[in-house]
PDB file of C-alpha atoms in Angstrom:
ATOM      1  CA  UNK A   1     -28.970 -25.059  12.044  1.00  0.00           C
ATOM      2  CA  UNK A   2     -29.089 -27.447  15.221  1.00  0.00           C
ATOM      3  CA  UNK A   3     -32.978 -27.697  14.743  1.00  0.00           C
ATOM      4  CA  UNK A   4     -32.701 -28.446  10.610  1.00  0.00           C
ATOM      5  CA  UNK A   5     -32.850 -31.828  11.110  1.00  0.00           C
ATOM      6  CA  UNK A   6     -35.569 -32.359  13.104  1.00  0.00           C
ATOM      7  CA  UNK A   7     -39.117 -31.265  13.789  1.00  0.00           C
ATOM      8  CA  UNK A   8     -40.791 -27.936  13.227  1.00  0.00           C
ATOM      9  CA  UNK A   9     -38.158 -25.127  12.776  1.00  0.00           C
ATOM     10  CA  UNK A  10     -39.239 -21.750  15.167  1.00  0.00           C
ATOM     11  CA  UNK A  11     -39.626 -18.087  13.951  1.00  0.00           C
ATOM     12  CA  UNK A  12     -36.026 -17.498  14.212  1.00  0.00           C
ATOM     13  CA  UNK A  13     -34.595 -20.351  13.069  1.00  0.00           C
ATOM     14  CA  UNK A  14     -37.060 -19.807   9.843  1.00  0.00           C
ATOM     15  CA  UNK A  15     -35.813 -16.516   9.585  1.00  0.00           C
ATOM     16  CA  UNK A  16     -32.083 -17.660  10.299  1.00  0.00           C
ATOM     17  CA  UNK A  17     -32.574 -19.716   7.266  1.00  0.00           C
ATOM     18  CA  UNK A  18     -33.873 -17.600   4.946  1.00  0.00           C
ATOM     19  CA  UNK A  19     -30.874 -15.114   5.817  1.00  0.00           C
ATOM     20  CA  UNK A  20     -28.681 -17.825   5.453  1.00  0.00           C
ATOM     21  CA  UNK A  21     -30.003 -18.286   1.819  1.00  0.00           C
ATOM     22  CA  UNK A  22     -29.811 -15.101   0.640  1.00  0.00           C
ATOM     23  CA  UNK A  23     -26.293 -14.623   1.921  1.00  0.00           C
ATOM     24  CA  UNK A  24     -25.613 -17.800   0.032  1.00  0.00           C
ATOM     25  CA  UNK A  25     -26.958 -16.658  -3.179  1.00  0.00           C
ATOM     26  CA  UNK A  26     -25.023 -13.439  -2.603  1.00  0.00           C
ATOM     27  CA  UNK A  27     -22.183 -15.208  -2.421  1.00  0.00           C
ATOM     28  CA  UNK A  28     -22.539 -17.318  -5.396  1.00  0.00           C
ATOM     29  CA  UNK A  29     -24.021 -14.446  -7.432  1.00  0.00           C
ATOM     30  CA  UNK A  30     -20.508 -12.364  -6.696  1.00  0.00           C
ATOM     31  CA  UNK A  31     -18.050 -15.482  -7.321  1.00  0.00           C
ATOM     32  CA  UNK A  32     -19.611 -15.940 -10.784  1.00  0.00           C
ATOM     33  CA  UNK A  33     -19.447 -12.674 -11.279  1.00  0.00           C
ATOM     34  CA  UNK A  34     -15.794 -12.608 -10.706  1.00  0.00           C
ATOM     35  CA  UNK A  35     -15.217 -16.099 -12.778  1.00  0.00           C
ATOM     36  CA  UNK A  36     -16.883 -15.156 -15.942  1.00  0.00           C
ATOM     37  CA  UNK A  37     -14.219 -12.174 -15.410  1.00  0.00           C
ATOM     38  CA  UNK A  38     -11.625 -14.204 -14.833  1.00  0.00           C
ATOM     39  CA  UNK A  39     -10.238 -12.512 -11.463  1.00  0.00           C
ATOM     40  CA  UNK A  40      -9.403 -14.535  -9.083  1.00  0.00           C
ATOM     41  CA  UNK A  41     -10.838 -14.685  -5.446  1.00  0.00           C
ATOM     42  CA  UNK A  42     -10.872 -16.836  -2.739  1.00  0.00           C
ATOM     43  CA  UNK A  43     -14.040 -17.948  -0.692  1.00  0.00           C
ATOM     44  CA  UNK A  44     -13.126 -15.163   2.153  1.00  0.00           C
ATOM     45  CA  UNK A  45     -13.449 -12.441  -0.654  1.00  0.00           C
ATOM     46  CA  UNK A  46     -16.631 -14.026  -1.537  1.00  0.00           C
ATOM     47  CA  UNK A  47     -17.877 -14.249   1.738  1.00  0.00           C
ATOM     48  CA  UNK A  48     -17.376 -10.636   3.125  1.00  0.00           C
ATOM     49  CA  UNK A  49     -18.063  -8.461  -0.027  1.00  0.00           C
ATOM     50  CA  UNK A  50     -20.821 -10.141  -1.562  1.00  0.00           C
ATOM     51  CA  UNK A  51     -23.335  -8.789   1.259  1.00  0.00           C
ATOM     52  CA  UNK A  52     -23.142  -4.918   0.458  1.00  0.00           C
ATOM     53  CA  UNK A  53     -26.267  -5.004  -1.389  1.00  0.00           C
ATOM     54  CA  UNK A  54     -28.140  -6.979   0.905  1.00  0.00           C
ATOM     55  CA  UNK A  55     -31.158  -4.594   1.965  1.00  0.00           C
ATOM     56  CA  UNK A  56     -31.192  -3.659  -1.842  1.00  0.00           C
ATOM     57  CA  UNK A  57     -32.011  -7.456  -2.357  1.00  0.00           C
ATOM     58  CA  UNK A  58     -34.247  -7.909   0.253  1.00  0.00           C
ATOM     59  CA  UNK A  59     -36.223  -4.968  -1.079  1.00  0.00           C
ATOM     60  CA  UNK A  60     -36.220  -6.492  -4.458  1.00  0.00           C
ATOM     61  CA  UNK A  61     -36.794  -9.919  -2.652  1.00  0.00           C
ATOM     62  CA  UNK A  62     -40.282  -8.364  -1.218  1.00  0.00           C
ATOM     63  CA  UNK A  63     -41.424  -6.720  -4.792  1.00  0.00           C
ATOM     64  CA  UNK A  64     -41.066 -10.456  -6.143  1.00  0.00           C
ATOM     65  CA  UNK A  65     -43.170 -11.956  -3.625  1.00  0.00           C
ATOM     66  CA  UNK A  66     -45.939  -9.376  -4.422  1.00  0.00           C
ATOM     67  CA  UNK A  67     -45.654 -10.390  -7.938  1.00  0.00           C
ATOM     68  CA  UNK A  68     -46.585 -14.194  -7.125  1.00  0.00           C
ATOM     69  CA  UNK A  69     -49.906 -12.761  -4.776  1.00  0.00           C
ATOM     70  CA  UNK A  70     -52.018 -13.419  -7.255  1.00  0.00           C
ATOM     71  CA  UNK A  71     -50.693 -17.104  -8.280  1.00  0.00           C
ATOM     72  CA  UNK A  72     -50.528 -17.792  -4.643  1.00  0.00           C
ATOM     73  CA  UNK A  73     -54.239 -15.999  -4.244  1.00  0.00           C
ATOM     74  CA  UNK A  74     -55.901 -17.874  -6.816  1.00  0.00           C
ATOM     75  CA  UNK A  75     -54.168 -21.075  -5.888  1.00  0.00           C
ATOM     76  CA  UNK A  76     -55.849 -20.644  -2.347  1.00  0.00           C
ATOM     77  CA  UNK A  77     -58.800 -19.697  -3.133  1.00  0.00           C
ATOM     78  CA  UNK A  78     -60.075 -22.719  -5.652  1.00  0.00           C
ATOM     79  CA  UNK A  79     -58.640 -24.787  -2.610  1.00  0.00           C
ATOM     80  CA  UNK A  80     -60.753 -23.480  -0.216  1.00  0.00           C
ATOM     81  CA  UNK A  81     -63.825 -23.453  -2.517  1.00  0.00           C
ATOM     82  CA  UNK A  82     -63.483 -26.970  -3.304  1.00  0.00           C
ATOM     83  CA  UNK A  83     -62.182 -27.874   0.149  1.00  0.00           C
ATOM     84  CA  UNK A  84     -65.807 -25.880   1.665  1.00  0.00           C
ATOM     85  CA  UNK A  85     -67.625 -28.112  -0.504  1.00  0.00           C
ATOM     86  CA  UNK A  86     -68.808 -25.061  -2.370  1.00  0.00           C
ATOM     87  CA  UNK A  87     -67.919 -26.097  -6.030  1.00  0.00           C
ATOM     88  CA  UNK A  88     -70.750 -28.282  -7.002  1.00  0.00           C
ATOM     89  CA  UNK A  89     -70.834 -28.569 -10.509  1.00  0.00           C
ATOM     90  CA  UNK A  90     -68.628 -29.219 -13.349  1.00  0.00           C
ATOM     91  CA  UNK A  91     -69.096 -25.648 -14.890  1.00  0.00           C
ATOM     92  CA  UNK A  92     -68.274 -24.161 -11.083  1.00  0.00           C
ATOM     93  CA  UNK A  93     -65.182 -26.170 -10.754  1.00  0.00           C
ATOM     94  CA  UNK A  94     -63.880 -25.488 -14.313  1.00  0.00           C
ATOM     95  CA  UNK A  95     -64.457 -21.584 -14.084  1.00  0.00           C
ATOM     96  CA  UNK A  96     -62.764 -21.480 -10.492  1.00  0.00           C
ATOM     97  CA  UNK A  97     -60.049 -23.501 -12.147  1.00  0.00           C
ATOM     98  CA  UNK A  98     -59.503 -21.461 -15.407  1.00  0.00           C
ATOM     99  CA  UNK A  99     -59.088 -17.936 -12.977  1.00  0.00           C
ATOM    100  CA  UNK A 100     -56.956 -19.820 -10.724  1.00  0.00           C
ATOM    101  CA  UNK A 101     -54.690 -20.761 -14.114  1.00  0.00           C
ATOM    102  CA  UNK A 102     -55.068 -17.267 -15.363  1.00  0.00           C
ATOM    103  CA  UNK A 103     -53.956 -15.552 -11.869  1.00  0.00           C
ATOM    104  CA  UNK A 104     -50.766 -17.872 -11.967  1.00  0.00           C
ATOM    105  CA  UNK A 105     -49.879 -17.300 -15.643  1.00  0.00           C
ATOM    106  CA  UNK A 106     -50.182 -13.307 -14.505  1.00  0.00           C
ATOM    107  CA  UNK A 107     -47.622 -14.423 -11.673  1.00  0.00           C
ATOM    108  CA  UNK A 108     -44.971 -16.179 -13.501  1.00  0.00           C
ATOM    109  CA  UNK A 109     -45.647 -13.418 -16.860  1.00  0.00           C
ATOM    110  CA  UNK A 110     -44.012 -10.509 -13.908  1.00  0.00           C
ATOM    111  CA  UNK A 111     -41.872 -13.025 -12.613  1.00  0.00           C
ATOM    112  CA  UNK A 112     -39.864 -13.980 -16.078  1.00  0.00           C
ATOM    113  CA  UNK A 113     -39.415 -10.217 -15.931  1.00  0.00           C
ATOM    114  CA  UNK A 114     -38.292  -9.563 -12.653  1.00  0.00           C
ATOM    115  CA  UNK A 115     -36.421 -12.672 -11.950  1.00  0.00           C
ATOM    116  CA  UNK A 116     -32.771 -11.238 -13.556  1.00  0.00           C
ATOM    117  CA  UNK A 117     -33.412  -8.219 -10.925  1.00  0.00           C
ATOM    118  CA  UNK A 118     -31.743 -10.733  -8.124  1.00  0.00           C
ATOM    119  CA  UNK A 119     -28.766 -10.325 -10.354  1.00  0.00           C
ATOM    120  CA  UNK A 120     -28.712  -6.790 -11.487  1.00  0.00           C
ATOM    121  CA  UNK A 121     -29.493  -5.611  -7.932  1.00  0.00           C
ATOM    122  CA  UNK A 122     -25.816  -7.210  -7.007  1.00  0.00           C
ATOM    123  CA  UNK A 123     -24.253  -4.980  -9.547  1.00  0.00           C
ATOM    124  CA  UNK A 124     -22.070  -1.427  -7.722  1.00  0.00           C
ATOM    125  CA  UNK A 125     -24.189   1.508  -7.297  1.00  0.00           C
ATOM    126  CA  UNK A 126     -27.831  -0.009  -8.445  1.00  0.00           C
ATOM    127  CA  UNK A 127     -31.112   0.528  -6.313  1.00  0.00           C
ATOM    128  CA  UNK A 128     -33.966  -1.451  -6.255  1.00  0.00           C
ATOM    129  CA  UNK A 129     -36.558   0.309  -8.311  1.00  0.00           C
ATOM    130  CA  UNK A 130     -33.883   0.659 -10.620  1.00  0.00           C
ATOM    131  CA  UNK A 131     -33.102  -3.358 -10.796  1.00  0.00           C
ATOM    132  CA  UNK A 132     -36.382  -4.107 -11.471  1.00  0.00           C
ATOM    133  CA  UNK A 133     -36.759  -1.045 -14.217  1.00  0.00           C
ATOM    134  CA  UNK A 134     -33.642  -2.532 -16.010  1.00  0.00           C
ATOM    135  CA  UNK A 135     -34.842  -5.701 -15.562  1.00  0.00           C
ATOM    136  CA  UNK A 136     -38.344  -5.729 -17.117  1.00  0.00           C
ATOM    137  CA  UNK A 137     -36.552  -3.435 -19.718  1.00  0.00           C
ATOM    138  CA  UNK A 138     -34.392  -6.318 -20.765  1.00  0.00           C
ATOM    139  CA  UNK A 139     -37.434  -8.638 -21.053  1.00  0.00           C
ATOM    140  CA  UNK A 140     -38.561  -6.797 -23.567  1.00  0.00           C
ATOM    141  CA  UNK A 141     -39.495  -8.747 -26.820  1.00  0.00           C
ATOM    142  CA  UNK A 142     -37.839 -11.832 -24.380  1.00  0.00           C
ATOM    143  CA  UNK A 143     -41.324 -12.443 -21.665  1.00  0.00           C
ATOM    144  CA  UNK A 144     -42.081 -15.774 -24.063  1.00  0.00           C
ATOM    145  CA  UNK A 145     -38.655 -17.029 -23.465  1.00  0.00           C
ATOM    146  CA  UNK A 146     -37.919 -15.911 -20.047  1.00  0.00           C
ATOM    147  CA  UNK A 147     -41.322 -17.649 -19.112  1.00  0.00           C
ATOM    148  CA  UNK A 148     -40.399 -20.829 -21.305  1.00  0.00           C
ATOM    149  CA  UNK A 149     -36.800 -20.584 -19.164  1.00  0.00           C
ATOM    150  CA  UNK A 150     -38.742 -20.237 -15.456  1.00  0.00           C
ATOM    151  CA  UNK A 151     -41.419 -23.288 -16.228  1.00  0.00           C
ATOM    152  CA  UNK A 152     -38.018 -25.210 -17.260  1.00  0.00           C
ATOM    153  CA  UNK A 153     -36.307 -24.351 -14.406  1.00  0.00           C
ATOM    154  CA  UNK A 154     -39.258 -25.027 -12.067  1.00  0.00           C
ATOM    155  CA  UNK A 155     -40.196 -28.460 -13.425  1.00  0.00           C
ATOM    156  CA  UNK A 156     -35.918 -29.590 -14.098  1.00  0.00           C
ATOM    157  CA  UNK A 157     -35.894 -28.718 -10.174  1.00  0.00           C
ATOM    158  CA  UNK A 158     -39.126 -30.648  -9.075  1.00  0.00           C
ATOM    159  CA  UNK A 159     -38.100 -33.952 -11.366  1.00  0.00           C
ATOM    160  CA  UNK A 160     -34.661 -33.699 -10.010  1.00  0.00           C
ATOM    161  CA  UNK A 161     -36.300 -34.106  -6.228  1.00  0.00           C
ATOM    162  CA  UNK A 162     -38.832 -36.295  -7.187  1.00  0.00           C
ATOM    163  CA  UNK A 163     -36.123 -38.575  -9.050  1.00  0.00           C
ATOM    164  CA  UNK A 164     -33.636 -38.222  -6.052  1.00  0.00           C
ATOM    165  CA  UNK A 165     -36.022 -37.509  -2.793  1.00  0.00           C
ATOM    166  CA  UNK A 166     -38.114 -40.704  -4.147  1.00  0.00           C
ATOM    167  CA  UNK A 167     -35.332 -43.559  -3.554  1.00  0.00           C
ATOM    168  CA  UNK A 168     -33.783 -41.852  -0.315  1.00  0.00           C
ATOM    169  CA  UNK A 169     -37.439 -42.231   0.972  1.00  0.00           C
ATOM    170  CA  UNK A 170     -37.990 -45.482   0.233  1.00  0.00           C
ATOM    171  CA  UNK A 171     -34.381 -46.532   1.354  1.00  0.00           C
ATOM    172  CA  UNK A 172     -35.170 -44.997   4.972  1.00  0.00           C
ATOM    173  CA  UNK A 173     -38.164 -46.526   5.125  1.00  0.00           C
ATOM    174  CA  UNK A 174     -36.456 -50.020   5.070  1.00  0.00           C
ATOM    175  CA  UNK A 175     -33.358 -49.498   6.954  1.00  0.00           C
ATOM    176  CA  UNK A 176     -35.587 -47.760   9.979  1.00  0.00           C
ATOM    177  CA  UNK A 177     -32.294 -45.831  11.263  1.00  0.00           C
ATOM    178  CA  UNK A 178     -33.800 -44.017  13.993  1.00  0.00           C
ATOM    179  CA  UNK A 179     -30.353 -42.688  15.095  1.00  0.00           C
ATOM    180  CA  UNK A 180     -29.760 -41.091  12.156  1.00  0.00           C
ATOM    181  CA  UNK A 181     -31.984 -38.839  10.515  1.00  0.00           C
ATOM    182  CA  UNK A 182     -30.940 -39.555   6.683  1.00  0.00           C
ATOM    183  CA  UNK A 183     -34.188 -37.543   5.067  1.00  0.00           C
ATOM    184  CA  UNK A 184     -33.782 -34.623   6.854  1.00  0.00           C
ATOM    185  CA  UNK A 185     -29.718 -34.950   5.908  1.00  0.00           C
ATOM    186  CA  UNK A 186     -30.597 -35.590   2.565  1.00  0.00           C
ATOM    187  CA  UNK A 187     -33.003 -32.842   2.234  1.00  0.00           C
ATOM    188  CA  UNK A 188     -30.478 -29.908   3.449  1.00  0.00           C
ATOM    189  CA  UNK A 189     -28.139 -31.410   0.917  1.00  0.00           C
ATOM    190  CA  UNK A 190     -30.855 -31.060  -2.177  1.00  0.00           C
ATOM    191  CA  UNK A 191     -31.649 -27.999  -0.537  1.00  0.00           C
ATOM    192  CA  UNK A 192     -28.296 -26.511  -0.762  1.00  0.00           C
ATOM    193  CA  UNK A 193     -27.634 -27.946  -3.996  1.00  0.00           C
ATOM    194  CA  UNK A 194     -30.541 -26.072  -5.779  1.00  0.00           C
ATOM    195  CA  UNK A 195     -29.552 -22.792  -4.630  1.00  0.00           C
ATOM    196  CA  UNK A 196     -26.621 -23.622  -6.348  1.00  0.00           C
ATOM    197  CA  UNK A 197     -27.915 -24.725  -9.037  1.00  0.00           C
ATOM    198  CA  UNK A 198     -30.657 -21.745  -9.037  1.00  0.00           C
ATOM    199  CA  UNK A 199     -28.296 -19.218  -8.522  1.00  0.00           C
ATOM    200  CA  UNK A 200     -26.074 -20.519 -11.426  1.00  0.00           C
ATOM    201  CA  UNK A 201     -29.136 -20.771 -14.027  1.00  0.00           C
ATOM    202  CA  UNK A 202     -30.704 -17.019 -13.406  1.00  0.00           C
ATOM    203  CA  UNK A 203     -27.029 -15.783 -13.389  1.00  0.00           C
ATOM    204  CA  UNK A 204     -26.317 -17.750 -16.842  1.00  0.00           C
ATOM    205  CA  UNK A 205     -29.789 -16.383 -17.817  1.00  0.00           C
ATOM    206  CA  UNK A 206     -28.913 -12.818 -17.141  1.00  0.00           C
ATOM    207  CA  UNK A 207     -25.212 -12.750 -19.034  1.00  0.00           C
ATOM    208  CA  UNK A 208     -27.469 -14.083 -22.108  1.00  0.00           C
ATOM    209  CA  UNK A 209     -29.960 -10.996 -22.143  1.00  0.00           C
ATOM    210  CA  UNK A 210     -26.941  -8.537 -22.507  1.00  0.00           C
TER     211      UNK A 210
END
């Protein structure tokens, strides 16, 4: 954390943060767990057993990530063909653009099926494979909604930066505090807040499906 408020974070620090995440969402994952049924815990309980399935989740973690290759593919791609100057007509652009759309609506289509799989893989006893077998088996007849739910998600998350990013900008732009780094301050805070927020939601999300 002592370099999160400044430049360029290094290779550990990077991967000292996205530990750091996952433990969080752990964490939250398990104390929601326990509220919805109404045992009670403190935030040591939370803390130390919440991170038995953690190479389960990773694992899961890693089969997510190849299900947004081919948004991510598609997304880079069109960029570098129209970045390389080698879109030149209208009909070029448009075709790049529709494969691009159709790679990313492949993406989030496994994703609304996968994403309750960060939950499931929490639960006593469950592997990986087997998280993401029970989770595309409870998207069944749901996809429509689950993807409805993630493009809601995804776009409450970005307004709610834009909306609350926007003024602290501006505000630091006028005050010119160079002793105190109030973006970077502001930005953990948001940043912590919507893995809250994120956790909460798929959780929520997952308690519905059963």
């Amino acid at each position: 954390m002592s370099g999160a408020f400044g430049g360029t974070l290094t290779e550990l620090q990077q991967f000292l943060s996205v530990l750091m995440a996952i433990l969080f969402w752990l964490t939250i994952v398990w104390a929601l767990r326990m509220r919805f049924a109404k045992q009670e815990f403190t935030a040591r309980d939370a803390l130390y057993s919440s991170a038995t399935p953690l190479v389960s989740y990773v694992i899961v973690g890693f089969f997510i990530m190849m299900q947004l290759t081919p948004g991510a593919l598609g997304v880079f791609v069109f960029n570098i063909a129209q970045g390389g100057g080698y879109l030149q007509g209208g009909v070029e652009v448009v075709s790049f653009a529709i494969a691009a759309a159709l790679l990313c609506a492949l993406s989030i289509y496994w994703l609304a099926g996968s994403l309750t799989a960060l939950v499931l893989v929490t639960l006593p006893q469950m592997y990986p494979w087997k998280a993401m077998r029970l989770s595309s088996e409870l998207a069944v007849y749901r996809r429509v909604r689950l993807v409805g739910h993630t493009l809601a998600l995804a776009l409450l998350l970005f307004a709610l930066w834009v909306v609350l990013l926007l003024p602290v900008l501006l505000l630091d732009s006028w005050l010119h505090w160079d002793w105190l780094p109030v973006v970077p301050i502001f930005v953990q805070a948001l940043s912590a807040f919507t893995l809250v927020y994120f956790s909460a939601y798929v959780y929520k999300l997952y308690r519905s499906m059963l």
